[in-house]
Coordinates of C-alpha atoms in Angstrom, one line a residue:
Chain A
X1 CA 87.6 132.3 118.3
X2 CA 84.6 134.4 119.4
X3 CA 81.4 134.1 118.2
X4 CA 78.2 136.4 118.6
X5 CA 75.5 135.1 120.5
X6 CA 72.7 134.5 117.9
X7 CA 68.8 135.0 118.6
X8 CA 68.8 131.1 119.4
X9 CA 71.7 131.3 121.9
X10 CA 69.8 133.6 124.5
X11 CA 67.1 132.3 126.4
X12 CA 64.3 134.7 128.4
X13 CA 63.2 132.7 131.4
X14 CA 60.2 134.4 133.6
X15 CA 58.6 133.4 136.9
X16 CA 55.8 135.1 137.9
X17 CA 55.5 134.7 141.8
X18 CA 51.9 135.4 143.7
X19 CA 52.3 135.6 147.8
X20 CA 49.3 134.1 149.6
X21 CA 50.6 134.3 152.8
X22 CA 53.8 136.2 154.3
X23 CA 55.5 133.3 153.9
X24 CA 53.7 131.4 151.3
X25 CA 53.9 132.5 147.4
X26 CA 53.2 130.3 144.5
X27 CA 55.6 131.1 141.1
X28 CA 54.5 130.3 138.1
X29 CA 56.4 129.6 134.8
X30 CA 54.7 128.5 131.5
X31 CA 52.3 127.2 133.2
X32 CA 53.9 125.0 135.6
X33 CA 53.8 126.0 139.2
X34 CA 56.4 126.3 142.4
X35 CA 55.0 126.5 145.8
X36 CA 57.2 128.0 148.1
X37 CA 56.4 128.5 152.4
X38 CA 57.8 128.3 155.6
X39 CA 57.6 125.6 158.3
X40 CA 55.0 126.1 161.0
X41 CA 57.4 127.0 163.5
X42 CA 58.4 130.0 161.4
X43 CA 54.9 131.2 160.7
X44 CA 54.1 129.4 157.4
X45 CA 51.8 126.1 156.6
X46 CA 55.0 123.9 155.7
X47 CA 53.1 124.0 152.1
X48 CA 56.6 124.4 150.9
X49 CA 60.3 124.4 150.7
X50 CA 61.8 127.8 152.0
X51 CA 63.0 130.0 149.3
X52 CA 67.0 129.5 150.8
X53 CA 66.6 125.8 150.3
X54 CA 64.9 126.0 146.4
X55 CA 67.9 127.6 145.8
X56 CA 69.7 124.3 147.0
X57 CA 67.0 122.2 144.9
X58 CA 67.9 124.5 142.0
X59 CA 71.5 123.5 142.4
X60 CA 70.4 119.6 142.7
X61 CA 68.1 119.7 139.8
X62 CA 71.3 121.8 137.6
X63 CA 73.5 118.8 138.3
X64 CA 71.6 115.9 137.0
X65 CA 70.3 117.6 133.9
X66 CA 73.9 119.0 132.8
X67 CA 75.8 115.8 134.8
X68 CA 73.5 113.7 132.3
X69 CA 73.7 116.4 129.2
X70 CA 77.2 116.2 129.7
X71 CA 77.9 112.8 130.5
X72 CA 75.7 111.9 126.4
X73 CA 78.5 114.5 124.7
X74 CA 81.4 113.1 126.5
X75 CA 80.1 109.7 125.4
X76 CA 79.5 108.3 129.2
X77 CA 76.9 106.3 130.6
X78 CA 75.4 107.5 133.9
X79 CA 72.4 105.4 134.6
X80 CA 71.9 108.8 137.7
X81 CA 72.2 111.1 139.6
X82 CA 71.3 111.9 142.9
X83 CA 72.1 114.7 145.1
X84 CA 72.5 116.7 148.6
X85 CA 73.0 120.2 148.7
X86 CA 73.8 121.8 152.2
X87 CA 74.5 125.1 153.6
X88 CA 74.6 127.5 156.3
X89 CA 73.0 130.9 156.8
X90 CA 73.8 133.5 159.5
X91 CA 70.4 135.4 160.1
X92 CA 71.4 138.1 161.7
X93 CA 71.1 140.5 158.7
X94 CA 67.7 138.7 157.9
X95 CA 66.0 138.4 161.1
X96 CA 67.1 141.4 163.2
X97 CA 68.8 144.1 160.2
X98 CA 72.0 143.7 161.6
X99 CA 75.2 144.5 159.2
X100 CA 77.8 142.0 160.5
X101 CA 77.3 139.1 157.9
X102 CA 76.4 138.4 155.0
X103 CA 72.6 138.3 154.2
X104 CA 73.1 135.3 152.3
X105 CA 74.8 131.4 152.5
X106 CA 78.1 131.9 153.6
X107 CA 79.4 128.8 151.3
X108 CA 77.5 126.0 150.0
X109 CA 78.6 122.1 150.0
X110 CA 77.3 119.8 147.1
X111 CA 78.0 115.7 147.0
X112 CA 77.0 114.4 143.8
X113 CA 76.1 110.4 143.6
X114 CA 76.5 109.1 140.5
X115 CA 75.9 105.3 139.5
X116 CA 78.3 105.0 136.3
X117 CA 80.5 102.1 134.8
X118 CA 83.0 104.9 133.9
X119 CA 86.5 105.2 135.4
X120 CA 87.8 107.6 138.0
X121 CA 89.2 109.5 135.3
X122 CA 86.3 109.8 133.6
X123 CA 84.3 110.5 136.3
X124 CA 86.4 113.5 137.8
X125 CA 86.7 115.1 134.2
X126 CA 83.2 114.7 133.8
X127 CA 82.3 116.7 137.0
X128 CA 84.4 119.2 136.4
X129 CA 83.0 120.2 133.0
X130 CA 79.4 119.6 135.2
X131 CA 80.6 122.1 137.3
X132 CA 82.0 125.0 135.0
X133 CA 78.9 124.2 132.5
X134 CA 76.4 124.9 135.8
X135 CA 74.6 127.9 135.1
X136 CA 73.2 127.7 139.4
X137 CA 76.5 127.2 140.1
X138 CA 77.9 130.1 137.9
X139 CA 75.2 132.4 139.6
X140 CA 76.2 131.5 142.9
X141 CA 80.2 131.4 142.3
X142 CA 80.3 134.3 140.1
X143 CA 78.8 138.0 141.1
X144 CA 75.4 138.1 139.3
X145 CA 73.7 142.0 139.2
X146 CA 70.2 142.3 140.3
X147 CA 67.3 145.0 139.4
X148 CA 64.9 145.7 142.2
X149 CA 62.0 147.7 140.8
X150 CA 58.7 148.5 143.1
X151 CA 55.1 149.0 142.1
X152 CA 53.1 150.5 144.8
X153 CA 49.0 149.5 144.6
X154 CA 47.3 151.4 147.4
X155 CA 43.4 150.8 147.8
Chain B
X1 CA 80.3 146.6 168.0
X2 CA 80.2 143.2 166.4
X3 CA 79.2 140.3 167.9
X4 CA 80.1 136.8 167.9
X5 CA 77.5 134.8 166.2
X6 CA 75.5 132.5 168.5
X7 CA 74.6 128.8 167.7
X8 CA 70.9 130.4 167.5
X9 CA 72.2 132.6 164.8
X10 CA 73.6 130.1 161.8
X11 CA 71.3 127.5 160.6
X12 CA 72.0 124.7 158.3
X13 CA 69.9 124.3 155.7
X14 CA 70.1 120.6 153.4
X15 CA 68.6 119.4 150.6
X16 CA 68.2 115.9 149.4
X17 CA 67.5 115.1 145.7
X18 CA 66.6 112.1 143.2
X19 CA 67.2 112.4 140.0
X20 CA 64.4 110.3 138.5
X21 CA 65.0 111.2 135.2
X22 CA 68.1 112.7 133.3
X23 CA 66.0 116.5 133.5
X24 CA 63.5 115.4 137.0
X25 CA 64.7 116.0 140.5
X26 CA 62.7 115.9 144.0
X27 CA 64.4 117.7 146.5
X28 CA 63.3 117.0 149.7
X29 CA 63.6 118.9 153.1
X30 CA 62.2 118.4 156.5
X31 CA 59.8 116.2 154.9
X32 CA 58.9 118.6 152.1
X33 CA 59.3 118.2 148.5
X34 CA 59.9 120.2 145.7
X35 CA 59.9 118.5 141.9
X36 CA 62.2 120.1 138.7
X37 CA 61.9 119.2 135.3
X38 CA 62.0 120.5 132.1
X39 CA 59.8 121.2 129.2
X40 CA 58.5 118.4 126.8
X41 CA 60.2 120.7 123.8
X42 CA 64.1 120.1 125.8
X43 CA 63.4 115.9 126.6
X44 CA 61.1 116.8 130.1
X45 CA 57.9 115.9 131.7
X46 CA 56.7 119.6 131.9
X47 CA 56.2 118.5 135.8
X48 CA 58.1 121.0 137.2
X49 CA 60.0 124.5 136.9
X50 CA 63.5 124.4 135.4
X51 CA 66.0 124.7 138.1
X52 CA 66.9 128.0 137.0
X53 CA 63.7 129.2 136.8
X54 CA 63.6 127.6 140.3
X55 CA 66.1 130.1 140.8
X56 CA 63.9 133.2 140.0
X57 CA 61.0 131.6 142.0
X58 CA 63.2 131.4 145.2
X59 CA 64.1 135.0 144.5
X60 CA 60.3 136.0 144.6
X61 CA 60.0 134.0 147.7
X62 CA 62.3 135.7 149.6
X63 CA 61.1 138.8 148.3
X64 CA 57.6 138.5 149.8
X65 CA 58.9 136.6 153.1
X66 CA 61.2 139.3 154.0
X67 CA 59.3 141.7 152.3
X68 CA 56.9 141.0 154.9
X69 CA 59.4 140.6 158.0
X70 CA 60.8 143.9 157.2
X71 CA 57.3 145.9 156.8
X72 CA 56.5 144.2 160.2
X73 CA 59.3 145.3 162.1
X74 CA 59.2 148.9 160.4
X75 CA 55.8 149.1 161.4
X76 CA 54.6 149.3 157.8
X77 CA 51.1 148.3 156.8
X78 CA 51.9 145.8 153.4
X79 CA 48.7 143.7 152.3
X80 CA 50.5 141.6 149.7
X81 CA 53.6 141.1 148.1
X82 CA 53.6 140.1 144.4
X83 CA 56.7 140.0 142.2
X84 CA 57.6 139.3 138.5
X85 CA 61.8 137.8 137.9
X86 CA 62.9 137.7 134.6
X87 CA 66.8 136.9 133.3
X88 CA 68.5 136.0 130.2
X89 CA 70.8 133.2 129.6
X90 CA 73.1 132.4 126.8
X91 CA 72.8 129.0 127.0
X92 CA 76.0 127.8 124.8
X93 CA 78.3 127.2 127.6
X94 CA 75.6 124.7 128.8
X95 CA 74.5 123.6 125.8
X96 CA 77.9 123.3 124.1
X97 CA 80.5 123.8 126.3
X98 CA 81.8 126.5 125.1
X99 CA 83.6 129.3 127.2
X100 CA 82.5 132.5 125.5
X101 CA 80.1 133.3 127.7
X102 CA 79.2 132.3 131.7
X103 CA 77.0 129.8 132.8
X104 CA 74.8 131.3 134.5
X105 CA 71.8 134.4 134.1
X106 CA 73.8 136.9 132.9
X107 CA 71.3 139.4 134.8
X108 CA 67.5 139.4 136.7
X109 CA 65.1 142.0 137.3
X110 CA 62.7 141.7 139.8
X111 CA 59.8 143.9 139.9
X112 CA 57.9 143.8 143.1
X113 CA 54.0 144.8 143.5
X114 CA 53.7 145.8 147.0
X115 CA 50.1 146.4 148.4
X116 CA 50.2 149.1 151.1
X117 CA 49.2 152.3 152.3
X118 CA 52.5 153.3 153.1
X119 CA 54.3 156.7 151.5
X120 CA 56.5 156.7 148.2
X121 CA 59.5 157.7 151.3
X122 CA 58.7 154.6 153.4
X123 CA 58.3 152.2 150.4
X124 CA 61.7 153.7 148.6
X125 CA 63.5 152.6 151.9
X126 CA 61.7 149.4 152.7
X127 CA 62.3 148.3 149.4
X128 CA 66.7 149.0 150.0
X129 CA 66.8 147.0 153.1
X130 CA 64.2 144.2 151.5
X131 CA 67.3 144.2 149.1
X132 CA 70.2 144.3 151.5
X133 CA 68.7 141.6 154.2
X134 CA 67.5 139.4 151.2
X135 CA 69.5 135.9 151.3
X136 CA 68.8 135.0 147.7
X137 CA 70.0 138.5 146.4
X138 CA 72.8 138.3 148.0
X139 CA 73.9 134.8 147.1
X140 CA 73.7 136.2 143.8
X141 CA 75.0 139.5 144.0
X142 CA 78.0 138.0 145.8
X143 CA 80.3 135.5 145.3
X144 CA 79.6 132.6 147.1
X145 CA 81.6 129.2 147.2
X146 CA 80.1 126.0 146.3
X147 CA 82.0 123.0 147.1
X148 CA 81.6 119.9 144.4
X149 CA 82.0 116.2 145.5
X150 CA 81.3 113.5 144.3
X151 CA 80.7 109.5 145.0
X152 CA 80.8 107.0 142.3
X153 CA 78.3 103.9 142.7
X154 CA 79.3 100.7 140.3
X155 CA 77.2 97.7 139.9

C-alpha cells in the first residue's frame, strides 16, 4: 500500500559550485567543499578529479554507505567496502559538437569488494537490494529530467 | 556521414575507492583524490560532500568546463562560469527499502551565472549546446547501464 511522502521523507540537497579556472570549480555544500579540475595535459592544475570521474566516486561513495546501511537492516556484518568504478566516454559530442554519440558514459562497470563472514546467499541478496536502494545508480539507470536556467552578469 | 570512432576518441575513465568508514570513501584517480562522507547528524565525519551531492557538484563541473570549451570554440568571450544545482530526494527507498518511490533525485535544476559580454541570442544558444555536449547531463537525462559485481573477502 502507498503511502504519501511526508515533509521528513524529501530531502533538498544543494551544491553551490564557484569556477576558478575553465577547468577548475570548487562546490560547496553545508559548508564542506569539492574541488573539481582537469589534469595538466587537459589544461587544468590536476587540483582535482574531473567532473566524469566524481560521478564514478559518487557511485563508489553510494555503495558503501547503503552496502553498510543495508547490510545493519538485513542483520549482516560487513567489516567494508571498497570499490572501482570504470567507464568509457566517446568525446566526440564533447570535444568537437559532433552528434554521433552520446555526450555522456556509454555504460558504466562497478566491482564491489566486500570483506564479510556472510554466505554467498547473503551476499548476492544483499547487493542486489544495494543496488535497487542506490539513489547514483537510480539516476544513472533510470532517465532523470534536468533544468538548465542562465544568468547573464555583463560588466 | 558518421564516422567510426577512433581509439583517440573513447577514453576510459576509473575510479578506485576505500571505504574507510561505513559513510567515508576516497576515490582516487591518476593519483588524485576525492573524499565522501556524510554529516555528523546521519553517523558521518562531515569531511566530505555526500555522494549525491557529489553528484550535483560534478554537474557544476562540467557545466563550467564545457561551458568554457564551447564559448572558446564559438568564439564567445565568457569570464566565469558559476552555477547553483539543487534536487530533491525521497529518501524512503534508501532509507527503508521501500519501493514507492525511486532511488535516486527525482529532479535537478541547475542555474548557471555566466560572466560575458556576449548577446541574450548567443548566450540562449551556447547555453542548448553546453546542455546537449554536457556528459554529466546526459548520463542523467539518459539511461545509462551500470554493471554491479561483486568479490567477497573472508578472513
Amino acid at each position: 500500500m502507498s503511502r504519501t511522502a511526508t515533509s521528513s521523507d524529501v530531502k533538498a540537497y544543494s551544491v553551490t559550485a564557484t569556477g576558478e579556472t575553465p577547468k577548475r570549480v570548487t562546490g560547496e555544500a553545508r559548508g564542506v567543499r569539492m574541488v573539481l579540475d582537469a589534469p595538466e595535459a587537459s589544461g587544468g592544475d590536476d587540483e582535482g578529479l574531473l567532473p566524469v570521474e566524481a560521478v564514478l566516486g559518487a557511485l563508489a561513495g553510494c555503495l558503501n554507505s547503503v552496502g553498510h546501511h543495508v547490510a545493519t537492516q538485513r542483520g549482516l556484518d560487513v567489516e567494508r567496502i571498497d570499490a572501482t568504478v570504470e567507464a568509457d566516454l566517446d568525446v566526440r559530442r564533447f570535444r568537437d559538437g559532433t552528434d554521433e554519440e552520446r555526450a555522456g558514459f556509454r555504460s558504466v562497470r562497478a566491482t564491489v569488494t566486500v570483506e564479510t563472514d556472510a554466505s554467498d546467499e547473503e551476499v548476492t541478496a544483499w547487493l542486489e537490494d544495494v543496488r535497487e536502494r542506490n539513489p547514483v545508480i537510480d539516476n544513472l539507470v533510470a532517465p532523470t529530467p534536468v533544468e538548465l536556467a542562465v544568468e547573464v552578469k555583463r560588466d
